[in-house]
Every structure is written in C-alpha cells, then in structure tokens.
Coordinates of C-alpha atoms and ligand atoms in Angstrom, one line a residue:
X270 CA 2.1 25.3 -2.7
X271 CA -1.7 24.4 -1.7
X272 CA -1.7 20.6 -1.2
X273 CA -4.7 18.2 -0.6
X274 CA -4.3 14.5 0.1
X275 CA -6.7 12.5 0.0
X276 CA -7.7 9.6 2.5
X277 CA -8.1 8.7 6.2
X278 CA -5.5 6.1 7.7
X279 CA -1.8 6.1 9.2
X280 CA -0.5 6.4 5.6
X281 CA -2.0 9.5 4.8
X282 CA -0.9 10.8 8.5
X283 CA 2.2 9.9 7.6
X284 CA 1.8 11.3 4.1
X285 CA 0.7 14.6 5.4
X286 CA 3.6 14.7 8.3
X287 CA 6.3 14.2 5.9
X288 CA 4.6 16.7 3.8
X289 CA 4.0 19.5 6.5
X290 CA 7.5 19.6 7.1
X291 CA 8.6 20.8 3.2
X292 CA 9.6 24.3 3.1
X293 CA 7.5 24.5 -0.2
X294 CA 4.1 24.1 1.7
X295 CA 1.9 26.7 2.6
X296 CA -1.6 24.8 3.0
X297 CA -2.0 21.6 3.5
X298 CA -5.3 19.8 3.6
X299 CA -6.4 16.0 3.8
X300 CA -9.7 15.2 3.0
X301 CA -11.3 13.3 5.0
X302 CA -8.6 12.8 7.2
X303 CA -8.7 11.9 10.9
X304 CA -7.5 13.1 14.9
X305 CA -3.8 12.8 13.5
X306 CA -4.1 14.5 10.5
X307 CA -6.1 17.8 11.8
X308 CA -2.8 18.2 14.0
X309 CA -0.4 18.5 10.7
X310 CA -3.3 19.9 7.9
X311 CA -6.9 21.2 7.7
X312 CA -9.4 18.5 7.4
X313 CA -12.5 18.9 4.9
X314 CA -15.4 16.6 4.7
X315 CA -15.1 15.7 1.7
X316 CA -15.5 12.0 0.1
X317 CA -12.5 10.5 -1.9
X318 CA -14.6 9.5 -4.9
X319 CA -16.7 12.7 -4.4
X320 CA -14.6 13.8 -8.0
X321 CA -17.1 16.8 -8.7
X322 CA -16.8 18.1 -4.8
X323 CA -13.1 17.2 -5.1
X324 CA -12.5 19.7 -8.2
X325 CA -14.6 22.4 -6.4
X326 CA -12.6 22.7 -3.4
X327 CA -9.1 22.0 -5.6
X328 CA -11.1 25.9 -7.5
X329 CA -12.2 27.4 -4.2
X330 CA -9.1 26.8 -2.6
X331 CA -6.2 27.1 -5.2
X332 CA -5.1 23.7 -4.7
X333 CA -1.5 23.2 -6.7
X334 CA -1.4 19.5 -6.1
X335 CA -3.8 15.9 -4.7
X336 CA -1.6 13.4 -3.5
X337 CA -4.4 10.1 -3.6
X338 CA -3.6 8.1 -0.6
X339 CA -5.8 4.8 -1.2
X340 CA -6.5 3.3 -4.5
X341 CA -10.1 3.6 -5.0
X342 CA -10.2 7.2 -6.5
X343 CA -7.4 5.9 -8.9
X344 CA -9.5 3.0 -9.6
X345 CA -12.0 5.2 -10.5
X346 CA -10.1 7.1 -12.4
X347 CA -9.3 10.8 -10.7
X348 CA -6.2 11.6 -12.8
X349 CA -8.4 11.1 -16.2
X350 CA -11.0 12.9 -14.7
X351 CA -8.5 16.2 -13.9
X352 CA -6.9 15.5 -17.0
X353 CA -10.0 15.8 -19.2
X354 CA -11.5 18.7 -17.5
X355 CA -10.2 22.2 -18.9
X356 CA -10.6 23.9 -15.7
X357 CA -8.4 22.0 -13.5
X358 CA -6.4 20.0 -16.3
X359 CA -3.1 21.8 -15.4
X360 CA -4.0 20.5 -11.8
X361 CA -1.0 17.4 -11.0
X362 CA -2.7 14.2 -9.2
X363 CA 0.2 11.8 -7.3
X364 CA -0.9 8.8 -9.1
X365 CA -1.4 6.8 -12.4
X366 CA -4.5 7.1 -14.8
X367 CA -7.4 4.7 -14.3
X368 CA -6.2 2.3 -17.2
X369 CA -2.5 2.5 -15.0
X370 CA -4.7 1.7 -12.2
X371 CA -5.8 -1.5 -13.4
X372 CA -2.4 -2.8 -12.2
X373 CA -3.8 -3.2 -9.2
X374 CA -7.6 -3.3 -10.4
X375 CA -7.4 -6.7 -12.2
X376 CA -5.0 -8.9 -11.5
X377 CA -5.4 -10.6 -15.0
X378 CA -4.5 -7.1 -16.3
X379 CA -1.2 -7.3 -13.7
X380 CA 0.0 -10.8 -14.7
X381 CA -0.3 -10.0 -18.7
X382 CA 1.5 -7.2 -18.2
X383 CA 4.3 -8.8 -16.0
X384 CA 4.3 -11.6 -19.0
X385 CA 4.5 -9.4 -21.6
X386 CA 7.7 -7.5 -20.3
X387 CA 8.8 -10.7 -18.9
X388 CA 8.7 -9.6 -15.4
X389 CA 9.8 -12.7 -13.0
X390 CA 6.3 -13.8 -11.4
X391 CA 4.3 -17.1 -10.5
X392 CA 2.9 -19.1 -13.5
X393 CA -0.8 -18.3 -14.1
X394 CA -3.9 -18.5 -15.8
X395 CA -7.0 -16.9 -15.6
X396 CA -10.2 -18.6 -16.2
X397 CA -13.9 -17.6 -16.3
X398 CA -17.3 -19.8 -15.6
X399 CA -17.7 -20.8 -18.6
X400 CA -14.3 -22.8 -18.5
X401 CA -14.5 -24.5 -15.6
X402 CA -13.0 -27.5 -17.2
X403 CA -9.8 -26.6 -18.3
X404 CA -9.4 -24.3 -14.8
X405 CA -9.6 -28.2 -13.3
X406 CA -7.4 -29.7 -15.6
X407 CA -4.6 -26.2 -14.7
X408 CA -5.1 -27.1 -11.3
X409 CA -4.6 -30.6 -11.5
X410 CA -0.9 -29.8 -13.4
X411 CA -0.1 -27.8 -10.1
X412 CA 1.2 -28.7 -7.1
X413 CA -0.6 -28.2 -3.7
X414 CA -0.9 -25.7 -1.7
X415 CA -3.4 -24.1 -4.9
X416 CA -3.4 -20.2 -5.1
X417 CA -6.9 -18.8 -6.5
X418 CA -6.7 -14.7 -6.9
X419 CA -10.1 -12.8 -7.8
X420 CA -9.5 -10.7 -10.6
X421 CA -10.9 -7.6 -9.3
X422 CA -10.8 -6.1 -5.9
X423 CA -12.3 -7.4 -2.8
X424 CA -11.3 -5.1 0.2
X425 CA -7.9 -7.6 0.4
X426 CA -9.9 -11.0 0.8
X427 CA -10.0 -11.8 -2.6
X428 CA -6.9 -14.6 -1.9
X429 CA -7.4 -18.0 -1.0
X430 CA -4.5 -20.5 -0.8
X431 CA -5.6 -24.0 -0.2
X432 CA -4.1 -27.0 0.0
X433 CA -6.5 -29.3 -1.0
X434 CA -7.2 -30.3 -5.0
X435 CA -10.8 -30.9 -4.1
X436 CA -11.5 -28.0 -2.0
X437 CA -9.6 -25.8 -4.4
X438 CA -11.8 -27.2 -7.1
X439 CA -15.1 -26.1 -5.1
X440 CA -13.7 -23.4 -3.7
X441 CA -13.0 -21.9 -7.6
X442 CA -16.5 -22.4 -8.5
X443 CA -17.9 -20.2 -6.0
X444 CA -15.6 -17.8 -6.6
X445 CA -16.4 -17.9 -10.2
X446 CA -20.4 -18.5 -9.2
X447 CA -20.5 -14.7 -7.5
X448 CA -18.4 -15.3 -3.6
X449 CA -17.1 -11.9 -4.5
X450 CA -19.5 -10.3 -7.0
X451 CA -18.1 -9.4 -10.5
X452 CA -14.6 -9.1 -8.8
X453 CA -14.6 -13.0 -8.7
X454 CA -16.0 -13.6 -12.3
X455 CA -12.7 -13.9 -13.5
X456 CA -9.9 -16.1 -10.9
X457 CA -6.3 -15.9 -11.2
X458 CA -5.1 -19.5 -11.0
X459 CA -1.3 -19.3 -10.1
X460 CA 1.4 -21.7 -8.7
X461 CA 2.6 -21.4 -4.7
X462 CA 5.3 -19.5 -4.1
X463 CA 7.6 -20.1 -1.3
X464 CA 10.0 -17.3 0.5
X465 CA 9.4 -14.1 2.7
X466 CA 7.9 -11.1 1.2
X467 CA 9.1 -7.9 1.5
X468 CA 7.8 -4.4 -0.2
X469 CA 9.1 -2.5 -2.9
X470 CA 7.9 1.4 -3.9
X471 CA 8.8 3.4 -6.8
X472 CA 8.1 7.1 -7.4
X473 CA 8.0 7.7 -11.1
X474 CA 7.1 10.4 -13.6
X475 CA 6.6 7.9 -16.6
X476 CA 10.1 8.3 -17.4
X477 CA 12.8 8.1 -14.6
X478 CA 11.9 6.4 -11.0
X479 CA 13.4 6.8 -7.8
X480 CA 13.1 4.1 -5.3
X481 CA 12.3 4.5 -1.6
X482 CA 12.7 2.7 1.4
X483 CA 12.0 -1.2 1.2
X484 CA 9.7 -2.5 3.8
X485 CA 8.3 -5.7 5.7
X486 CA 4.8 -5.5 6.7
X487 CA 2.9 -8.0 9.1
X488 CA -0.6 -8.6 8.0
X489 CA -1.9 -11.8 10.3
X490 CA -3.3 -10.5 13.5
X491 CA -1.5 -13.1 15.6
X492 CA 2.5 -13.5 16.7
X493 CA 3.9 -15.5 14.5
X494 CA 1.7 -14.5 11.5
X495 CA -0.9 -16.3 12.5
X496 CA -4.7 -15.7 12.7
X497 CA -6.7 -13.3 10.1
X498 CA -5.3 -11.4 7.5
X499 CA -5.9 -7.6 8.2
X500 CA -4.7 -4.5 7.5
X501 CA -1.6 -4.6 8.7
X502 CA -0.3 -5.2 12.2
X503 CA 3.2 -3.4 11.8
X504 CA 6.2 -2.6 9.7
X505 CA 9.8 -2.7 9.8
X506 CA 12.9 -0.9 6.9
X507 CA 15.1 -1.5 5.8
X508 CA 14.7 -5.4 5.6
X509 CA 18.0 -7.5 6.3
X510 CA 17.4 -10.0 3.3
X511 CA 16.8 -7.3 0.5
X512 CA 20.4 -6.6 0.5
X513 CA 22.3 -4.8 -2.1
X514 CA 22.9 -8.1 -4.1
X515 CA 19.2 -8.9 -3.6
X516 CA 18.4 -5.1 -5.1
X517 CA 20.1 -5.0 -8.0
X518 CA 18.2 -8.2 -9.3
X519 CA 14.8 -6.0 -8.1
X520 CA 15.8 -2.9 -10.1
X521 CA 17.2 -4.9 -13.1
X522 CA 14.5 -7.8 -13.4
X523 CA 11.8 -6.2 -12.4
X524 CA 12.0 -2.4 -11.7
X525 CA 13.3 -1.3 -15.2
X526 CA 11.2 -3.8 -16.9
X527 CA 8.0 -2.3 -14.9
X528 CA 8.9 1.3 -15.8
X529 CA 9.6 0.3 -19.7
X530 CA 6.6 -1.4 -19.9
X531 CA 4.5 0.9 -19.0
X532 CA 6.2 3.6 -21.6
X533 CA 5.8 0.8 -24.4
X534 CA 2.3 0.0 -23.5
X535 CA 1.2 4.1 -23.3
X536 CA 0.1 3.7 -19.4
X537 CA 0.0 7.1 -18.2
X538 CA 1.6 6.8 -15.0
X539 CA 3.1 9.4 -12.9
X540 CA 2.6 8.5 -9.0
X541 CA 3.5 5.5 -6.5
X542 CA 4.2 1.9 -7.4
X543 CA 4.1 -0.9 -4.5
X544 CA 5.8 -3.7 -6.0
X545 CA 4.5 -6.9 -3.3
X546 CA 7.6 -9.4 -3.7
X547 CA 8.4 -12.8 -2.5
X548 CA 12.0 -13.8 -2.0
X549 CA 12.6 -17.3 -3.8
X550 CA 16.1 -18.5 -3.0
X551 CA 17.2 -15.3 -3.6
X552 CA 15.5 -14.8 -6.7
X553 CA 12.9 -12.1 -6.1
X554 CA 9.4 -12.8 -7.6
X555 CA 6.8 -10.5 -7.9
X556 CA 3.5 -11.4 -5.9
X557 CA 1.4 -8.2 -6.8
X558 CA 1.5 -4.8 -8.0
X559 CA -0.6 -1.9 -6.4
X560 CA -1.1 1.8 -7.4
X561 CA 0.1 3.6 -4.4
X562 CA 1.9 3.3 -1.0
X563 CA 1.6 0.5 1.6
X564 CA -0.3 0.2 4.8
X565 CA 1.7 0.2 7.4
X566 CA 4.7 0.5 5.1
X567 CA 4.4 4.3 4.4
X568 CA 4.4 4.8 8.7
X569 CA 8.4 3.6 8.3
X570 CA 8.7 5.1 5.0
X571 CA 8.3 8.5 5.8
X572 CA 10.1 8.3 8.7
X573 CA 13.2 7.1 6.3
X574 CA 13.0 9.7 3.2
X575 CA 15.1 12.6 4.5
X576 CA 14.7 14.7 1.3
X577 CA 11.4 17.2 0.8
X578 CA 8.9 14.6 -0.3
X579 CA 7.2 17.5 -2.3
X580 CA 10.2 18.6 -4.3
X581 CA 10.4 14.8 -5.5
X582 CA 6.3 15.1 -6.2
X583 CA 7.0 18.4 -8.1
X584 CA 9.7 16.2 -10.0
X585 CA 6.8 13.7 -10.7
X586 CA 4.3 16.3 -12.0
X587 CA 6.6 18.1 -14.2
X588 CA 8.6 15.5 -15.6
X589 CA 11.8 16.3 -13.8
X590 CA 12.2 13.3 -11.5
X591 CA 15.5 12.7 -12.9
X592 CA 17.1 15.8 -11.8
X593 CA 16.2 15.1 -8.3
X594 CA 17.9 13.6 -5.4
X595 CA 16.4 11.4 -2.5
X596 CA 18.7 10.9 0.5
X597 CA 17.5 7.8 3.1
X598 CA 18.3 8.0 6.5
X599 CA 20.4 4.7 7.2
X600 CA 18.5 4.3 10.8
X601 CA 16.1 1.6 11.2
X602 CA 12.2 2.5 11.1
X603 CA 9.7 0.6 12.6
X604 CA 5.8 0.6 12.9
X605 CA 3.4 -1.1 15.5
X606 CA -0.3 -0.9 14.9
X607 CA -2.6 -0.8 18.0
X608 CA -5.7 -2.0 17.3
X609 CA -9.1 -2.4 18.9
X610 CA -9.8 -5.5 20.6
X611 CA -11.8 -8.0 18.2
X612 CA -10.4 -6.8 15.5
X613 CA -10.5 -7.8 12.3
X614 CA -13.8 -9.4 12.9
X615 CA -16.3 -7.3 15.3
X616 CA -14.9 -4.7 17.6
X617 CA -16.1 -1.7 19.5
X618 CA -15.7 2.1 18.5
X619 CA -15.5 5.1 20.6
X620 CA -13.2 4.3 23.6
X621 CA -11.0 7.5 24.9
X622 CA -7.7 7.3 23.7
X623 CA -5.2 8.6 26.8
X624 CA -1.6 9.2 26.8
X625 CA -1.1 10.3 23.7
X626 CA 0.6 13.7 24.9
X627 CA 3.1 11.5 26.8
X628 CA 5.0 10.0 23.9
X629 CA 8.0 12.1 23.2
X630 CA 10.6 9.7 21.0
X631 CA 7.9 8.1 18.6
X632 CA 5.5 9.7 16.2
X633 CA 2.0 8.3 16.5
X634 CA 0.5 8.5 13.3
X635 CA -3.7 8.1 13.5
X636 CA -5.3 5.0 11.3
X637 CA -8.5 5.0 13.1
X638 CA -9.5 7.8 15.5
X639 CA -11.7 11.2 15.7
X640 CA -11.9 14.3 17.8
X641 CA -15.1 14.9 20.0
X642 CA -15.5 17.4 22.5
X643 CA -11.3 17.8 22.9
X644 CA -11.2 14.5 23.4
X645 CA -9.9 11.5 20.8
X646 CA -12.0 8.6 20.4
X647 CA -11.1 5.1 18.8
X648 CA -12.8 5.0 15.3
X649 CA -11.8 2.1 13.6
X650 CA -10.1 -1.6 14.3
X651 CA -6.4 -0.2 13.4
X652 CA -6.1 2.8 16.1
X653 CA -2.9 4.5 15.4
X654 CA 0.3 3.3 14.7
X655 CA 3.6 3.9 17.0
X656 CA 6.2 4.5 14.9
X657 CA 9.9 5.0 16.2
X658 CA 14.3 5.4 14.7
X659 CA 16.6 3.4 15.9
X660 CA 20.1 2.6 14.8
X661 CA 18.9 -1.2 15.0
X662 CA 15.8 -2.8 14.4
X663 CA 15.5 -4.1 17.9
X664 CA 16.4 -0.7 19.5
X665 CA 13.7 0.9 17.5
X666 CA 11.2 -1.6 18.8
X667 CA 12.3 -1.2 21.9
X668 CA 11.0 2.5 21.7
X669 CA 7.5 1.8 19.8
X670 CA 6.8 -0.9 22.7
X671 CA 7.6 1.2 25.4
X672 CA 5.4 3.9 24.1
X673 CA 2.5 1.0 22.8
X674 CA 2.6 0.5 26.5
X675 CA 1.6 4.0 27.7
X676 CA -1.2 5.1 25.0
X677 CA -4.6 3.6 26.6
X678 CA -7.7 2.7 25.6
X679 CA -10.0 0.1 26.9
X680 CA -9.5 -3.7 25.0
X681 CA -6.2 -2.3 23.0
X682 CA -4.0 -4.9 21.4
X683 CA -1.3 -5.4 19.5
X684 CA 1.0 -7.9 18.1
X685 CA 4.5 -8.2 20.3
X686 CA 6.8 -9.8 17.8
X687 CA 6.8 -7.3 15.0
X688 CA 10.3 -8.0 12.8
X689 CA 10.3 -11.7 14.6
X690 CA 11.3 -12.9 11.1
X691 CA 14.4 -10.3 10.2
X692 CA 18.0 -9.9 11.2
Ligands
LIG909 P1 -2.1 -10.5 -3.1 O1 -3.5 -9.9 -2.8 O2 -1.9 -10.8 -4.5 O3 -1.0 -9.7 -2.5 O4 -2.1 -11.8 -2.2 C1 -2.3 -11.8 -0.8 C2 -1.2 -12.6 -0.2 O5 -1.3 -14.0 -0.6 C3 0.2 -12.2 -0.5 O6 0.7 -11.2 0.3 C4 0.9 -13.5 -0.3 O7 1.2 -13.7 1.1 C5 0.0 -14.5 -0.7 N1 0.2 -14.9 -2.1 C6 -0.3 -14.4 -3.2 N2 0.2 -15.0 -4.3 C7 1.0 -16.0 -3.9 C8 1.8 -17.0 -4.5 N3 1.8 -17.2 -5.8 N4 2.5 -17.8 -3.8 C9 2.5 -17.7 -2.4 N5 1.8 -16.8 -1.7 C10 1.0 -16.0 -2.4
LIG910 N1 0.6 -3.3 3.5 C1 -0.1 -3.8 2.4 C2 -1.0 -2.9 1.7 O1 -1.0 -1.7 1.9 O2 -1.8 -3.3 0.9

C-alpha cells in the first residue's frame, strides 16, 4: 500500500516509524513532515488543509490510505471532503468526519454528547454573552477553583482555572467579549475536578474498537508540573494507577458508551479517539475528548503496539476491526521532549543539532527540526523527543536521560522528573 500521513511533529515521526516497519507498505510519504520523518518516508510540501493539492498528489501518486496526524484537517473536514468526491471517494482517511470532529471542535458539542449517553464527566453549562447573568449565578453555585473552557479551539489555551469568584467572573466576560475570537463566544462553565489524569486512545471503525496503550503526558514546562502549559514535555505507559480494576470502569463507563453513542447519533467515525481522563477516587471522569492521537503520547504508544499498525488501519477502513488482533509489548515506554531554551514563550530557531548518530538504545523521533545543507537544524520549541523500553519505568528513563544528555544543541532543555508522579 501507498500511504500518506499527514503532519509535522514527534507523533507523526512516530506515526510514520511504526508504519515503515509493516510488511504491507510500499511507499510511505508524510506531508509536510520534518528531519525525522524524511529518514523513514518521502516528504512533500504539501499543506495539511491544502484538501485540493492533498487529492492531487493522493491521484498522481496512487495513494491507498491518509492517516491525519493533527486535528485541524479533520476539523475542517478532510474525510467529507474524500467522501464526497467521486474520484477519490473509495480513498480511506484515518479519522472521523468533520461533524465527528466537533468532539474535539466544540466542547459544548463534547459535553452534550457525554450527557446524552451518560458518559461520567464534570457538571457543566455553557453560556453565551447574552447570558451573562445566569453564567454568574452557575458560578456562584460552584465551588472554587472555577473552570472556564472556550468552546472552540484555541491552539490549547482556551482553559483557565481560577480560583477566585470575582476574577472568574471578569475573566468569563472577556472570554465571552472576544479573548479568543469566535472560539470564546460560547464558555464551558464546569466544576473542578480533582485527581491525576492519564490518556486513553481507541481505534475504531464505527462499530468495534480496540484500545491501545494508556499514557501520562507532562504538559507544564517545569519539574513538578509547574510553569506554562505547552505541548508536552514527556510521556510515560503504561501508567501504574490505570490498573485493570481502574480499566474495566474506563471501557464499561465510558468506552462503550462513547462508541454506542456515536452509532446512535450517525457520527461517521472511523479513526483515533483520545479520551483525556482524570482519576477521581478511583472513579475515572472524562476531562476531554479529541479526534486523533496524543502529543507526546503517540512517541510511547508506538513504541508499545507490537502488531502492524496498518493491518489494524486496514481493519478501520474496511470495517473489519473486529477480526483483528493488537498484541502490546508489556515493557515500559517512555518519552522526554528536548526543547529549545525559552520555550513556550520566545525561543531561537536554527541551532545545529549534534549527536544524533550516537544514540543506539532510544529512538529519537523529530517534533521540531529541518535538514539544511546535511546538516539538522532546531525548527521549533519542542526539538525531538528521546524515546526508550524498559522493563521498568525508571530503567527506561534511565536510557532517554542518558541519551537527552548526548544530543546537543545550543540552550537545550528539558524537564528531569518525567513519571515523578507514577509508581
Ligand atoms: P482540556 O483542554 O479540556 O483538556 O483542559 C486542559 C486541562 O485543564 C486539562 O488537561 C486539565 O488538566 C484541566 N482541566 C480541564 N477541565 C478540568 C476540570 N473539570 N477539573 C480539573 N481540571 C480540569
Ligand atoms: N498530549 C496532549 C495532546 O496531544 O493534546
């Protein structure tokens, strides 16, 4: 098979990795893609929301499959915009229609639907300008800290959690005045949830699911989760608490639920879910849904799913997840991001990466980086990610650090305490 994927980070290095090694591939090409990916596939410079270009290289180059890495072409709907086009209708795209989308699109759109197949999440409502009152009064029935969510996306800053009634009370008129354009004209009001999160991903067809490796991601740019939110600072699966005990609630409460409920609702969905919980007490919640795989979660992911990821995608596109198996590797897998110094505010491009040749027991997947002249050059704030086995978590830290330690470039950092917070 002729495969494109589509995007530019560690996942869809990872993505394309796992895929490169399936005995079913003959071309593989990530578009835009980065340094990591050109060593595992063919990059093309092609836009992800370029749909019209997309469709003429899928004709040109006999393209059998896109697997969409980030959400914004599913946002925008790619999979109706295949489907609906004659030429490349029999085309499969890894991922749900745009309307499917909208579970991670509008997070009024996620909540309703978690209500309405009584899906375990935090109490809500949504509110627009125009009822600015009664968002005041739902705040004042809460307790502190207040959780305000734009509806829409906002680049993963749309979240404010604040702990005073005032400030939460001027802080939800901005956001309803405009802080985040239209994506803010509607805000999620929800109650605090308290417990550690962990992440969930399902593959499904629209019928039968299969679930993958759980996974801890660390998205505060400090040790100790402290600092700025960014786009994740590591990863580490499986994850002590989300036990078999602890599963069983996950696929019963809320898996099976979100799988019915899209079949009851007609959501065309055959691709990724991430499923963003919190652990309550031991009750698992769900914070948020999103349309595809995690950021640094898929660079432990892969690493875990020993069956051919594309047999299990071919399952997806022709209905025939259910007569598939996935086998896990029981070996830890863990993920640590080097990033560029200043990041996730301002930060310089274009340093020399060195040593990357050395690193033997880890696979470095690329989140930020670009060839130039044989050399490979820093191109983003999240550089590439050092991900290693190891039959504990510790032991397969022990391997990422070592090799964090020998890939150089000038002002690199990275967070030392990745998995602090698990057994
Ligand atoms: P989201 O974009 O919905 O994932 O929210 C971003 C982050 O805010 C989550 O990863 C949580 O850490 C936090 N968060 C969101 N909703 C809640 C909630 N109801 N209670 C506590 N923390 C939350
Ligand atoms: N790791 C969180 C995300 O991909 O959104």
């Amino acid at each position: 098979m002729n495969i494109l994927v589509l995007g530019n980070g560690g996942r869809e290095n990872a993505l394309a990795w796992k895929i490169s090694q399936s005995d079913k591939v003959n071309k593989l090409y990530v578009a835009p893609g980065n340094a990591g990916t050109s060593q595992v596939a063919q990059n093309i410079a092609i836009s992800i929301t370029d749909f019209p270009a997309i469709k003429q290289f899928v004709l040109d180059n006999s393209i059998d499959m896109i697997v969409v890495g980030p959400e914004e072409p599913l946002v925008k709907g790619i999979y109706d915009f295949f489907k609906q086009d004659p030429q490349i209708s029999k085309i499969p795209v890894i991922g749900p229609s745009k309307y499917g989308a909208k579970l991670e699109g509008s997070k009024d759109f996620a909540k309703k639907f978690m209500v309405r197949h009584r899906i375990p999440t935090a109490r809500y409502k949504s509110f627009t300008l125009d009822q600015l009152d009664e968002a005041y009064s739902f705040l004042e029935e809460l307790n502190a800290p207040y959780v305000l969510k734009a509806d829409g996306l906002a680049a993963g800053k749309g979240v404010l959690i604040i702990n005073d009634l005032n400030e939460a009370k001027s802080e939800l008129k901005i956001m309803l005045s405009g802080m985040f354009g239209d994506a803010s004209k509607t805000v999620v009001i929800e109650e605090f949830l308290s417990g550690i999160e962990c992440s969930v991903f399902i593959l499904t067809d629209g019928d039968s699911y299969k679930i993958l490796p759980v996974a801890k991601d660390y998205k505060r740019i400090g040790d100790g989760d402290t600092g700025l939110n960014t786009g994740g600072m590591g990863a580490v699966s499986p994850v002590s608490f989300a036990d078999e005990a602890f599963m069983k609630k996950v696929e019963e409460r809320i898996i099976i639920p979100t799988i019915e409920g899209l079949k009851k609702d007609n959501i065309d969905y055959k691709g990724f879910i991430f499923i963003g919980l919190i652990n309550v007490d031991g009750e698992p919640m769900v914070i948020e849904y999103n349309v595809r795989l995690g950021d640094p979660e898929t660079e432990v992911i892969m690493l875990r799913i020993k069956s051919d990821i594309l047999d299990l995608l071919q399952g997806v596109a022709t209905n025939s997840l259910d007569s598939k198996k996935i086998s896990i590797d029981n070996r830890y897998a863990v993920t640590v991001m080097l990033v560029s110094g200043g990041y996730p505010e301002n930060y310089e491009k274009n340093k020399e990466i060195s040593g990357l040749n050395e690193i033997t027991d880890s696979l470095v997947f690329h989140a930020g980086t670009k060839s130039e002249n044989d050399k490979i050059l820093t191109n983003g704030g999240r550089v590439v990610a050092v991900s290693s086995y190891g039959n504990t978590k510790d032991e397969a830290l022990a391997v990422s650090y070592k090799n964090a330690g020998k890939i150089l470039f000038d002002k690199k950092y990275f967070r030392k305490d990745i998995g602090f917070d698990l057994k």
